[in-house]
Amino acid sequence: MTRNLMILLSAGGSAALLAGAFLFQALGYPPCAMCLWQRWPHAAAILIGVLALRFPGRVLPLLGALAAATTAAIGVFHTGVERDWWEGPSSCTGGSSLEGLTGADLLSVAGPRVVMCDQVSWELFSLSMASWNVILSLVLMIGWIIAFRLSAASTTKGSSRIA
């Protein structure tokens, strides 16, 4: 197992999760705002992976682990909102007031479809997409940490050869 292999697996895992998210979107499952928030750290992890393959060192794998941890944390928050463990942002949970809207406004189907963050649109084994993102992102975070540790080991070996 090498540093670059772990980086490829971890960044590739983020790419696969992003591809899956876009596939679900193409299949008719539009993302809510919090779903979109979870995509950005995966995009960052992919970029970090490309850079880490080019530049040796420990910082980039650590940043990759941070990106994976960030999307996992957002996923935990999103899962809690879906399961009513806590309230989510009023902009995507239906907590906003309807005051000032007319009957025509409420019945209108024109405009973009608002996807609520507190509604589960798809699940597998009683876990929503946000929950699956948490699990898989934590696995990716472990991959990044292994890459970090392998970077540290190679740095230590390299410095002992110099001495």
PDB file of C-alpha atoms in Angstrom:
ATOM      1  CA  MET A   1       0.000   0.000   0.000  1.00  0.00           C
ATOM      2  CA  THR A   2       1.434   3.347  -1.040  1.00  0.00           C
ATOM      3  CA  ARG A   3       0.597   6.969  -0.386  1.00  0.00           C
ATOM      4  CA  ASN A   4      -0.398   7.546  -4.006  1.00  0.00           C
ATOM      5  CA  LEU A   5      -2.660   4.491  -4.057  1.00  0.00           C
ATOM      6  CA  MET A   6      -4.515   5.726  -0.975  1.00  0.00           C
ATOM      7  CA  ILE A   7      -4.815   9.196  -2.511  1.00  0.00           C
ATOM      8  CA  LEU A   8      -6.190   7.687  -5.729  1.00  0.00           C
ATOM      9  CA  LEU A   9      -8.714   5.595  -3.794  1.00  0.00           C
ATOM     10  CA  SER A  10      -9.795   8.471  -1.566  1.00  0.00           C
ATOM     11  CA  ALA A  11     -10.057  11.145  -4.262  1.00  0.00           C
ATOM     12  CA  GLY A  12     -11.574   8.560  -6.610  1.00  0.00           C
ATOM     13  CA  GLY A  13     -14.142   7.730  -3.937  1.00  0.00           C
ATOM     14  CA  SER A  14     -15.166  11.383  -3.785  1.00  0.00           C
ATOM     15  CA  ALA A  15     -15.405  11.424  -7.576  1.00  0.00           C
ATOM     16  CA  ALA A  16     -17.610   8.320  -7.463  1.00  0.00           C
ATOM     17  CA  LEU A  17     -19.870   9.854  -4.815  1.00  0.00           C
ATOM     18  CA  LEU A  18     -20.203  13.041  -6.858  1.00  0.00           C
ATOM     19  CA  ALA A  19     -20.952  11.016  -9.986  1.00  0.00           C
ATOM     20  CA  GLY A  20     -23.601   9.110  -8.047  1.00  0.00           C
ATOM     21  CA  ALA A  21     -25.164  12.353  -6.839  1.00  0.00           C
ATOM     22  CA  PHE A  22     -25.339  13.686 -10.395  1.00  0.00           C
ATOM     23  CA  LEU A  23     -26.763  10.366 -11.588  1.00  0.00           C
ATOM     24  CA  PHE A  24     -29.543  10.521  -9.001  1.00  0.00           C
ATOM     25  CA  GLN A  25     -30.208  14.085 -10.079  1.00  0.00           C
ATOM     26  CA  ALA A  26     -30.445  12.968 -13.722  1.00  0.00           C
ATOM     27  CA  LEU A  27     -32.854  10.197 -12.670  1.00  0.00           C
ATOM     28  CA  GLY A  28     -35.269  12.767 -11.263  1.00  0.00           C
ATOM     29  CA  TYR A  29     -34.116  13.248  -7.664  1.00  0.00           C
ATOM     30  CA  PRO A  30     -33.306  16.962  -7.515  1.00  0.00           C
ATOM     31  CA  PRO A  31     -30.955  17.900  -4.656  1.00  0.00           C
ATOM     32  CA  CYS A  32     -31.934  20.070  -1.736  1.00  0.00           C
ATOM     33  CA  ALA A  33     -29.677  22.889  -0.542  1.00  0.00           C
ATOM     34  CA  MET A  34     -27.971  20.711   2.071  1.00  0.00           C
ATOM     35  CA  CYS A  35     -27.330  18.010  -0.541  1.00  0.00           C
ATOM     36  CA  LEU A  36     -25.523  20.612  -2.613  1.00  0.00           C
ATOM     37  CA  TRP A  37     -23.500  21.676   0.419  1.00  0.00           C
ATOM     38  CA  GLN A  38     -22.265  18.078   0.773  1.00  0.00           C
ATOM     39  CA  ARG A  39     -20.977  18.061  -2.806  1.00  0.00           C
ATOM     40  CA  TRP A  40     -18.493  20.932  -2.428  1.00  0.00           C
ATOM     41  CA  PRO A  41     -16.073  19.143  -0.047  1.00  0.00           C
ATOM     42  CA  HIS A  42     -16.049  16.157  -2.421  1.00  0.00           C
ATOM     43  CA  ALA A  43     -15.085  18.480  -5.275  1.00  0.00           C
ATOM     44  CA  ALA A  44     -12.346  19.938  -3.067  1.00  0.00           C
ATOM     45  CA  ALA A  45     -11.107  16.421  -2.213  1.00  0.00           C
ATOM     46  CA  ILE A  46     -10.807  15.587  -5.905  1.00  0.00           C
ATOM     47  CA  LEU A  47      -8.735  18.721  -6.533  1.00  0.00           C
ATOM     48  CA  ILE A  48      -6.632  17.999  -3.453  1.00  0.00           C
ATOM     49  CA  GLY A  49      -6.069  14.461  -4.738  1.00  0.00           C
ATOM     50  CA  VAL A  50      -4.837  15.706  -8.100  1.00  0.00           C
ATOM     51  CA  LEU A  51      -2.445  18.092  -6.361  1.00  0.00           C
ATOM     52  CA  ALA A  52      -1.307  15.462  -3.846  1.00  0.00           C
ATOM     53  CA  LEU A  53      -0.381  13.065  -6.638  1.00  0.00           C
ATOM     54  CA  ARG A  54       1.803  15.775  -8.140  1.00  0.00           C
ATOM     55  CA  PHE A  55       3.303  17.215  -4.939  1.00  0.00           C
ATOM     56  CA  PRO A  56       4.693  15.029  -2.160  1.00  0.00           C
ATOM     57  CA  GLY A  57       4.228  15.838   1.477  1.00  0.00           C
ATOM     58  CA  ARG A  58       1.830  15.504   4.338  1.00  0.00           C
ATOM     59  CA  VAL A  59      -0.268  18.657   4.085  1.00  0.00           C
ATOM     60  CA  LEU A  60      -2.417  17.692   1.088  1.00  0.00           C
ATOM     61  CA  PRO A  61      -3.510  14.287   2.466  1.00  0.00           C
ATOM     62  CA  LEU A  62      -4.401  16.053   5.696  1.00  0.00           C
ATOM     63  CA  LEU A  63      -6.502  18.560   3.734  1.00  0.00           C
ATOM     64  CA  GLY A  64      -8.157  15.645   1.922  1.00  0.00           C
ATOM     65  CA  ALA A  65      -9.082  14.120   5.281  1.00  0.00           C
ATOM     66  CA  LEU A  66     -10.482  17.485   6.353  1.00  0.00           C
ATOM     67  CA  ALA A  67     -12.596  17.714   3.193  1.00  0.00           C
ATOM     68  CA  ALA A  68     -13.987  14.207   3.788  1.00  0.00           C
ATOM     69  CA  ALA A  69     -14.679  15.039   7.439  1.00  0.00           C
ATOM     70  CA  THR A  70     -16.451  18.248   6.397  1.00  0.00           C
ATOM     71  CA  THR A  71     -18.858  16.522   4.023  1.00  0.00           C
ATOM     72  CA  ALA A  72     -19.463  13.828   6.654  1.00  0.00           C
ATOM     73  CA  ALA A  73     -20.277  16.507   9.250  1.00  0.00           C
ATOM     74  CA  ILE A  74     -22.709  18.215   6.875  1.00  0.00           C
ATOM     75  CA  GLY A  75     -24.230  14.790   6.208  1.00  0.00           C
ATOM     76  CA  VAL A  76     -24.683  14.163   9.954  1.00  0.00           C
ATOM     77  CA  PHE A  77     -26.434  17.520  10.282  1.00  0.00           C
ATOM     78  CA  HIS A  78     -28.604  16.764   7.235  1.00  0.00           C
ATOM     79  CA  THR A  79     -29.500  13.304   8.582  1.00  0.00           C
ATOM     80  CA  GLY A  80     -30.526  14.888  11.879  1.00  0.00           C
ATOM     81  CA  VAL A  81     -32.742  17.352  10.028  1.00  0.00           C
ATOM     82  CA  GLU A  82     -34.332  14.520   8.029  1.00  0.00           C
ATOM     83  CA  ARG A  83     -35.034  12.511  11.180  1.00  0.00           C
ATOM     84  CA  ASP A  84     -36.322  15.522  13.139  1.00  0.00           C
ATOM     85  CA  TRP A  85     -33.521  15.296  15.691  1.00  0.00           C
ATOM     86  CA  TRP A  86     -32.982  19.043  15.261  1.00  0.00           C
ATOM     87  CA  GLU A  87     -34.168  21.870  13.070  1.00  0.00           C
ATOM     88  CA  GLY A  88     -32.505  22.701   9.802  1.00  0.00           C
ATOM     89  CA  PRO A  89     -32.251  25.965   7.925  1.00  0.00           C
ATOM     90  CA  SER A  90     -35.668  27.553   7.491  1.00  0.00           C
ATOM     91  CA  SER A  91     -34.862  28.211   3.838  1.00  0.00           C
ATOM     92  CA  CYS A  92     -35.153  24.525   2.982  1.00  0.00           C
ATOM     93  CA  THR A  93     -37.191  22.882   5.738  1.00  0.00           C
ATOM     94  CA  GLY A  94     -40.523  24.562   5.341  1.00  0.00           C
ATOM     95  CA  GLY A  95     -40.057  26.601   8.473  1.00  0.00           C
ATOM     96  CA  SER A  96     -40.549  29.855   6.587  1.00  0.00           C
ATOM     97  CA  SER A  97     -43.727  31.811   7.083  1.00  0.00           C
ATOM     98  CA  LEU A  98     -46.396  31.821   4.383  1.00  0.00           C
ATOM     99  CA  GLU A  99     -47.489  35.273   5.441  1.00  0.00           C
ATOM    100  CA  GLY A 100     -47.825  37.657   2.546  1.00  0.00           C
ATOM    101  CA  LEU A 101     -48.448  34.951  -0.061  1.00  0.00           C
ATOM    102  CA  THR A 102     -51.676  34.952  -2.013  1.00  0.00           C
ATOM    103  CA  GLY A 103     -53.704  31.880  -2.935  1.00  0.00           C
ATOM    104  CA  ALA A 104     -52.396  32.175  -6.490  1.00  0.00           C
ATOM    105  CA  ASP A 105     -48.814  32.162  -5.171  1.00  0.00           C
ATOM    106  CA  LEU A 106     -49.464  28.988  -3.210  1.00  0.00           C
ATOM    107  CA  LEU A 107     -51.124  27.214  -6.139  1.00  0.00           C
ATOM    108  CA  SER A 108     -48.597  28.288  -8.770  1.00  0.00           C
ATOM    109  CA  VAL A 109     -46.525  25.546 -10.355  1.00  0.00           C
ATOM    110  CA  ALA A 110     -44.339  27.971 -12.296  1.00  0.00           C
ATOM    111  CA  GLY A 111     -40.751  28.422 -11.281  1.00  0.00           C
ATOM    112  CA  PRO A 112     -38.155  26.084  -9.840  1.00  0.00           C
ATOM    113  CA  ARG A 113     -39.177  23.157  -7.679  1.00  0.00           C
ATOM    114  CA  VAL A 114     -38.164  23.683  -4.064  1.00  0.00           C
ATOM    115  CA  VAL A 115     -36.743  20.527  -2.552  1.00  0.00           C
ATOM    116  CA  MET A 116     -37.151  20.336   1.194  1.00  0.00           C
ATOM    117  CA  CYS A 117     -34.087  19.333   3.234  1.00  0.00           C
ATOM    118  CA  ASP A 118     -36.171  17.604   5.895  1.00  0.00           C
ATOM    119  CA  GLN A 119     -37.774  15.158   3.449  1.00  0.00           C
ATOM    120  CA  VAL A 120     -36.049  11.921   2.465  1.00  0.00           C
ATOM    121  CA  SER A 121     -36.422  11.438  -1.273  1.00  0.00           C
ATOM    122  CA  TRP A 122     -34.591   8.081  -1.484  1.00  0.00           C
ATOM    123  CA  GLU A 123     -33.290   5.541   0.996  1.00  0.00           C
ATOM    124  CA  LEU A 124     -31.622   2.146   1.093  1.00  0.00           C
ATOM    125  CA  PHE A 125     -31.753  -0.058   4.217  1.00  0.00           C
ATOM    126  CA  SER A 126     -33.532   2.817   6.019  1.00  0.00           C
ATOM    127  CA  LEU A 127     -30.608   5.166   5.369  1.00  0.00           C
ATOM    128  CA  SER A 128     -31.020   8.307   3.299  1.00  0.00           C
ATOM    129  CA  MET A 129     -28.520   9.596   0.768  1.00  0.00           C
ATOM    130  CA  ALA A 130     -27.219  11.989   3.435  1.00  0.00           C
ATOM    131  CA  SER A 131     -26.649   9.072   5.825  1.00  0.00           C
ATOM    132  CA  TRP A 132     -24.856   7.064   3.148  1.00  0.00           C
ATOM    133  CA  ASN A 133     -22.691  10.109   2.440  1.00  0.00           C
ATOM    134  CA  VAL A 134     -21.675  10.155   6.109  1.00  0.00           C
ATOM    135  CA  ILE A 135     -20.675   6.486   6.133  1.00  0.00           C
ATOM    136  CA  LEU A 136     -18.802   6.563   2.838  1.00  0.00           C
ATOM    137  CA  SER A 137     -17.130   9.901   3.584  1.00  0.00           C
ATOM    138  CA  LEU A 138     -15.823   8.563   6.893  1.00  0.00           C
ATOM    139  CA  VAL A 139     -14.305   5.636   4.990  1.00  0.00           C
ATOM    140  CA  LEU A 140     -12.701   8.125   2.586  1.00  0.00           C
ATOM    141  CA  MET A 141     -11.424  10.144   5.538  1.00  0.00           C
ATOM    142  CA  ILE A 142      -9.695   7.013   6.857  1.00  0.00           C
ATOM    143  CA  GLY A 143      -8.104   6.561   3.420  1.00  0.00           C
ATOM    144  CA  TRP A 144      -6.787  10.110   3.513  1.00  0.00           C
ATOM    145  CA  ILE A 145      -5.433   9.573   7.032  1.00  0.00           C
ATOM    146  CA  ILE A 146      -3.632   6.433   5.866  1.00  0.00           C
ATOM    147  CA  ALA A 147      -2.134   8.470   2.997  1.00  0.00           C
ATOM    148  CA  PHE A 148      -1.074  11.089   5.549  1.00  0.00           C
ATOM    149  CA  ARG A 149       0.578   8.445   7.730  1.00  0.00           C
ATOM    150  CA  LEU A 150       2.314   6.902   4.730  1.00  0.00           C
ATOM    151  CA  SER A 151       3.568  10.377   3.810  1.00  0.00           C
ATOM    152  CA  ALA A 152       4.915  10.785   7.336  1.00  0.00           C
ATOM    153  CA  ALA A 153       6.601   7.385   7.170  1.00  0.00           C
ATOM    154  CA  SER A 154       8.285   8.156   3.861  1.00  0.00           C
ATOM    155  CA  THR A 155       9.415  11.548   5.180  1.00  0.00           C
ATOM    156  CA  THR A 156      10.934   9.890   8.233  1.00  0.00           C
ATOM    157  CA  LYS A 157      12.688   7.265   6.097  1.00  0.00           C
ATOM    158  CA  GLY A 158      13.980   9.957   3.749  1.00  0.00           C
ATOM    159  CA  SER A 159      15.413  12.047   6.570  1.00  0.00           C
ATOM    160  CA  SER A 160      17.174   9.055   8.147  1.00  0.00           C
ATOM    161  CA  ARG A 161      18.873   8.309   4.826  1.00  0.00           C
ATOM    162  CA  ILE A 162      20.196  11.846   4.640  1.00  0.00           C
ATOM    163  CA  ALA A 163      21.660  11.706   8.143  1.00  0.00           C
TER     164      ALA A 163
END
